[in-house]
Tab-separated table of C-alpha atoms in Angstrom:
chain	number	residue	atom	x	y	z
A	3	MET	CA	28.762	20.675	-0.735
A	4	ASN	CA	27.682	22.036	2.741
A	5	SER	CA	24.911	20.517	4.833
A	6	ALA	CA	22.191	22.855	3.564
A	7	GLU	CA	23.084	22.219	-0.060
A	8	LEU	CA	23.164	18.488	0.547
A	9	LYS	CA	19.652	18.423	2.005
A	10	ALA	CA	18.299	20.629	-0.709
A	11	THR	CA	19.831	18.422	-3.375
A	12	LEU	CA	18.425	15.217	-1.743
A	13	GLU	CA	14.955	16.835	-1.542
A	14	ALA	CA	15.072	17.611	-5.288
A	15	MET	CA	16.320	14.073	-6.182
A	16	ILE	CA	13.512	12.481	-4.022
A	17	TYR	CA	10.987	14.727	-5.685
A	18	ALA	CA	12.229	13.759	-9.202
A	19	ALA	CA	12.281	9.981	-8.592
A	20	ASP	CA	9.183	8.044	-9.697
A	21	GLU	CA	9.997	5.352	-7.246
A	22	PRO	CA	11.099	5.654	-3.545
A	23	ALA	CA	14.766	6.642	-3.639
A	24	THR	CA	16.980	4.478	-1.405
A	25	ALA	CA	19.945	5.845	0.708
A	26	ALA	CA	22.231	3.710	-1.387
A	27	GLN	CA	20.925	5.120	-4.705
A	28	LEU	CA	21.257	8.650	-3.518
A	29	SER	CA	24.710	8.192	-2.021
A	30	THR	CA	25.983	6.535	-5.266
A	31	ALA	CA	24.551	9.366	-7.408
A	32	LEU	CA	26.111	12.002	-5.202
A	33	GLY	CA	29.445	10.145	-4.720
A	34	LEU	CA	29.142	10.407	-0.960
A	35	GLU	CA	29.394	7.882	1.873
A	36	LYS	CA	26.012	6.235	2.764
A	37	PRO	CA	26.177	7.284	6.411
A	38	VAL	CA	26.686	10.973	5.444
A	39	VAL	CA	23.617	10.776	3.129
A	40	ARG	CA	21.619	8.922	5.709
A	41	ALA	CA	22.330	11.537	8.340
A	42	ALA	CA	21.289	14.299	5.923
A	43	LEU	CA	18.140	12.411	5.052
A	44	ASP	CA	17.214	12.153	8.738
A	45	GLU	CA	17.654	15.992	9.158
A	46	LEU	CA	15.636	16.558	6.013
A	47	VAL	CA	12.785	14.353	7.261
A	48	ALA	CA	12.806	16.110	10.618
A	49	SER	CA	12.776	19.576	8.976
A	50	CYS	CA	9.569	18.768	7.026
A	51	THR	CA	7.706	18.163	10.299
A	52	SER	CA	7.257	21.955	10.921
A	53	ASP	CA	3.858	23.381	10.508
A	54	ASP	CA	4.831	25.684	7.716
A	55	ARG	CA	5.581	22.804	5.403
A	56	GLY	CA	2.793	21.077	3.329
A	57	ILE	CA	4.802	18.077	2.438
A	58	GLU	CA	6.749	15.437	4.342
A	59	ILE	CA	9.244	12.780	3.457
A	60	ARG	CA	8.490	9.178	4.441
A	61	GLU	CA	10.487	6.084	4.329
A	62	VAL	CA	8.368	3.682	2.317
A	63	ALA	CA	9.002	0.460	0.320
A	64	GLY	CA	12.721	0.627	1.227
A	65	GLY	CA	13.277	4.220	0.036
A	66	PHE	CA	12.243	7.866	0.571
A	67	LYS	CA	9.273	9.490	-1.125
A	68	LEU	CA	7.489	12.855	-0.800
A	69	TYR	CA	3.944	12.977	0.469
A	70	THR	CA	1.409	15.633	1.269
A	71	LYS	CA	0.711	16.012	4.919
A	72	PRO	CA	-2.578	14.368	6.285
A	73	GLN	CA	-4.008	17.643	7.450
A	74	HIS	CA	-4.008	18.900	3.868
A	75	HIS	CA	-5.489	15.763	2.327
A	76	ASP	CA	-9.037	17.193	1.904
A	77	ALA	CA	-7.802	20.259	0.002
A	78	VAL	CA	-5.387	18.233	-2.136
A	79	ARG	CA	-7.991	15.518	-2.854
A	80	LYS	CA	-10.499	18.119	-4.049
A	81	PHE	CA	-7.784	19.685	-6.246
A	82	ILE	CA	-6.726	16.371	-7.767
A	83	LYS	CA	-10.336	15.377	-8.372
A	84	SER	CA	-10.735	18.547	-10.354
A	85	LEU	CA	-7.978	17.476	-12.662
A	86	GLN	CA	-8.464	13.763	-13.382
A	87	PRO	CA	-10.648	10.859	-12.326
A	88	PRO	CA	-9.526	9.157	-8.986
A	89	LEU	CA	-8.430	5.539	-8.615
A	90	ARG	CA	-11.618	3.628	-7.792
A	91	LEU	CA	-11.978	0.224	-6.292
A	92	THR	CA	-15.220	-1.654	-5.574
A	93	MET	CA	-15.626	-3.026	-2.072
A	94	GLN	CA	-15.086	-6.535	-3.437
A	95	ALA	CA	-11.775	-5.419	-4.957
A	96	LEU	CA	-10.679	-3.850	-1.659
A	97	GLU	CA	-11.631	-6.977	0.347
A	98	THR	CA	-9.704	-9.224	-2.219
A	99	LEU	CA	-6.693	-6.897	-2.021
A	100	ALA	CA	-6.828	-7.172	1.854
A	101	VAL	CA	-6.736	-11.050	1.602
A	102	ILE	CA	-3.814	-10.989	-0.745
A	103	ALA	CA	-1.951	-8.369	1.525
A	104	TYR	CA	-2.366	-10.510	4.614
A	105	LYS	CA	-1.871	-13.914	3.082
A	106	GLN	CA	0.682	-13.375	0.318
A	107	PRO	CA	1.793	-15.179	-1.622
A	108	VAL	CA	-1.690	-16.677	-2.307
A	109	THR	CA	-3.405	-18.415	-5.166
A	110	LEU	CA	-6.736	-17.629	-6.739
A	111	PRO	CA	-8.436	-20.847	-5.411
A	112	GLU	CA	-7.248	-19.859	-1.886
A	113	ILE	CA	-8.723	-16.377	-2.264
A	114	MET	CA	-11.954	-17.821	-3.539
A	115	GLU	CA	-12.041	-20.215	-0.599
A	116	ILE	CA	-11.569	-17.320	1.917
A	117	ARG	CA	-14.032	-14.975	0.213
A	118	GLY	CA	-16.500	-17.650	-0.916
A	119	VAL	CA	-16.985	-16.060	-4.407
A	120	ASN	CA	-15.344	-16.120	-7.744
A	121	ALA	CA	-12.539	-13.447	-7.559
A	122	GLY	CA	-11.154	-13.910	-11.130
A	123	GLY	CA	-12.470	-10.570	-12.395
A	124	VAL	CA	-11.303	-8.678	-9.347
A	125	ILE	CA	-7.885	-10.120	-9.672
A	126	LYS	CA	-7.637	-8.686	-13.206
A	127	THR	CA	-8.679	-5.361	-11.913
A	128	LEU	CA	-6.041	-5.345	-9.270
A	129	LEU	CA	-3.403	-6.435	-11.748
A	130	ASP	CA	-4.485	-3.548	-14.077
A	131	ARG	CA	-4.310	-1.068	-11.250
A	132	ARG	CA	-0.733	-2.416	-10.361
A	133	MET	CA	-1.814	-3.192	-6.818
A	134	ILE	CA	-0.764	-6.826	-7.091
A	135	THR	CA	1.513	-8.904	-9.312
A	136	THR	CA	2.261	-12.481	-9.949
A	137	ALA	CA	4.855	-14.325	-7.795
A	138	GLY	CA	5.462	-17.553	-9.556
A	139	ARG	CA	3.451	-20.708	-9.146
A	140	LYS	CA	2.611	-22.833	-6.134
A	141	ASP	CA	4.058	-26.367	-6.036
A	142	ALA	CA	0.614	-28.046	-5.948
A	143	VAL	CA	-1.852	-29.786	-8.259
A	144	GLY	CA	-2.372	-27.678	-11.363
A	145	ARG	CA	0.473	-25.264	-10.297
A	146	PRO	CA	-1.773	-22.312	-9.703
A	147	ILE	CA	-0.408	-18.732	-10.006
A	148	LEU	CA	0.611	-17.001	-6.754
A	149	TYR	CA	-0.203	-13.315	-6.252
A	150	ARG	CA	1.436	-10.778	-3.944
A	151	THR	CA	1.159	-6.907	-3.483
A	152	THR	CA	3.472	-4.493	-5.226
A	153	LYS	CA	5.533	-1.460	-4.475
A	154	ASP	CA	2.679	0.632	-5.863
A	155	PHE	CA	0.475	-0.929	-3.164
A	156	LEU	CA	2.953	0.042	-0.467
A	157	MET	CA	3.246	3.638	-1.771
A	158	ARG	CA	-0.507	4.014	-2.097
A	159	PHE	CA	-1.077	2.958	1.405
A	160	GLY	CA	2.019	4.669	2.943
A	161	LEU	CA	3.733	1.411	4.203
A	162	ALA	CA	7.507	0.746	4.366
A	163	SER	CA	6.919	-2.966	3.854
A	164	VAL	CA	4.157	-5.557	4.176
A	165	GLY	CA	5.518	-6.209	7.678
A	166	ASP	CA	3.959	-2.870	8.669
A	167	LEU	CA	0.510	-3.956	7.842
A	168	PRO	CA	-1.794	-3.205	10.770
A	169	SER	CA	-4.980	-5.265	11.853
A	170	MET	CA	-7.640	-5.828	9.309
A	171	LYS	CA	-9.906	-3.130	10.794
A	172	GLU	CA	-7.129	-0.569	10.793
A	173	PHE	CA	-6.207	-1.526	7.158
A	174	GLU	CA	-9.771	-0.714	6.088
A	175	GLN	CA	-9.437	2.676	7.725
A	176	ILE	CA	-6.114	3.279	6.080
A	177	ALA	CA	-7.596	2.222	2.765
A	178	ARG	CA	-10.374	4.775	3.074
A	179	ALA	CA	-7.922	7.480	4.068
A	180	ALA	CA	-5.497	6.593	1.219
A	181	LEU	CA	-8.043	6.272	-1.515
A	182	GLY	CA	-10.626	8.685	-0.162
A	183	GLU	CA	-14.151	7.795	0.929
A	184	ASP	CA	-15.478	9.005	-2.391
A	185	ASP	CA	-12.909	7.069	-4.290
A	186	ILE	CA	-14.169	3.650	-3.137
A	187	ILE	CA	-17.419	2.724	-4.862
A	188	ALA	CA	-20.284	2.106	-2.467
A	189	PRO	CA	-20.197	-1.371	-1.128
A	190	ASN	CA	-22.149	-3.822	-3.316
A	191	GLU	CA	-24.558	-6.265	-1.731
A	192	PRO	CA	-22.868	-9.480	-0.692
A	193	GLU	CA	-22.697	-11.998	-3.526
A	194	ALA	CA	-24.767	-15.058	-3.363
A	195	GLY	CA	-23.183	-17.719	-1.189
A	196	GLU	CA	-20.518	-15.268	-0.014
A	197	LEU	CA	-18.761	-16.090	3.224
A	198	GLY	CA	-17.980	-13.513	5.878
A	199	VAL	CA	-15.728	-10.782	4.332
A	200	ALA	CA	-14.054	-7.668	5.597
A	201	GLY	CA	-16.608	-4.826	5.648
A	202	HIS	CA	-19.642	-7.221	5.876
A	203	ASP	CA	-18.778	-9.455	8.857
A	204	PRO	CA	-17.108	-7.653	11.840
A	205	ALA	CA	-15.799	-11.041	13.031
A	206	TYR	CA	-13.923	-11.683	9.754
A	207	HIS	CA	-10.238	-12.091	9.677
A	208	PRO	CA	-8.296	-13.842	6.837
A	209	ASP	CA	-6.311	-15.946	9.334
A	210	ALA	CA	-9.365	-17.501	10.838
A	211	ALA	CA	-11.083	-17.863	7.494
A	212	SER	CA	-8.228	-19.616	5.834
A	213	ALA	CA	-6.759	-21.550	8.724
A	214	GLY	CA	-4.903	-24.632	7.361
A	215	ASN	CA	-5.380	-23.544	3.733
A	216	ALA	CA	-2.633	-20.966	3.249
A	217	PRO	CA	0.801	-21.808	1.933
A	218	GLU	CA	3.321	-22.557	4.654
A	219	THR	CA	5.391	-19.531	3.658
A	220	GLU	CA	2.595	-17.135	4.378
A	221	THR	CA	2.598	-15.337	7.723
A	222	ALA	CA	-0.052	-12.801	8.925
A	223	PRO	CA	1.152	-9.690	10.623
A	224	PRO	CA	0.312	-9.189	14.380
A	225	ASP	CA	-2.882	-7.407	15.023
A	226	ASP	CA	-1.064	-4.785	17.182
A	227	ALA	CA	1.228	-3.720	14.321
A	228	SER	CA	1.442	0.036	14.126
A	229	SER	CA	-0.901	1.774	11.739
A	230	ALA	CA	0.591	3.799	8.805
A	231	LYS	CA	-1.145	6.892	7.551
A	232	ALA	CA	-1.333	7.594	3.978
C-alpha cells in the first residue's frame, strides 16, 4: 500500500467509525506500525486544511474524527435542521453542564450549592443527552453519586480532553458555536434564590463559587487554556 492509498484508507476508516478512531486502533486494523500510521494521519490532517475541502480531521477524545469546517457551519446547520430536530439545551442545563465540566467529578449537592437551585431535573436531561455520566460515589456521608462529562461531550464541543477546556466565558462561546444559537432555548429567568450563574452574572466562575466545597481530586483548568472550535 503506497502513501496515497494509505491516507485514503485511513480517511475512509475514520469516516466509518462512530467514535474517534485512535492511531493504535487504525494501525492494528491495517497491520502496520503505529509510527507509519501516525505519520500518514498527520499528512491527511494537513491535506484537509486546503480551501477546496469542506471537511477537516481533528484529534479529539484521544482519537481522530471528521468534522465540517467552521466556515461552512451556517450552511450545514440549516441543512441538518431541515432534516431533523436539533439538540436543544436550556440555559439552566448549559450552566449545569459547565459546572460539571469544570469541577468533575462532582456530586449533585455540590452542583446545587454552586448554582443555588435544585438541579436534579437538569442532571436527568444531561444524562439522557449523553453529555454526562456517573463516575462512582463520593466517600462522604450518604455516598452521593459523582458525575463527569462523556466522550460525547468532548466530541460535541470539539475538545481532545477535559484538559483543553478554556475559560468559562470562552466555553459559553464554544457552546453556542457547537450547538448553534438557535439550538439553545432562550435563557429562562433566574430561578428564585439562584446564586450567580454563568450567563447571568459576569463575575461568576465555578472555582470561586465552590471554593472549599469541591472534591480534592477536582482541578479547574487554567483560564488561559486554548479555545477549541467546534
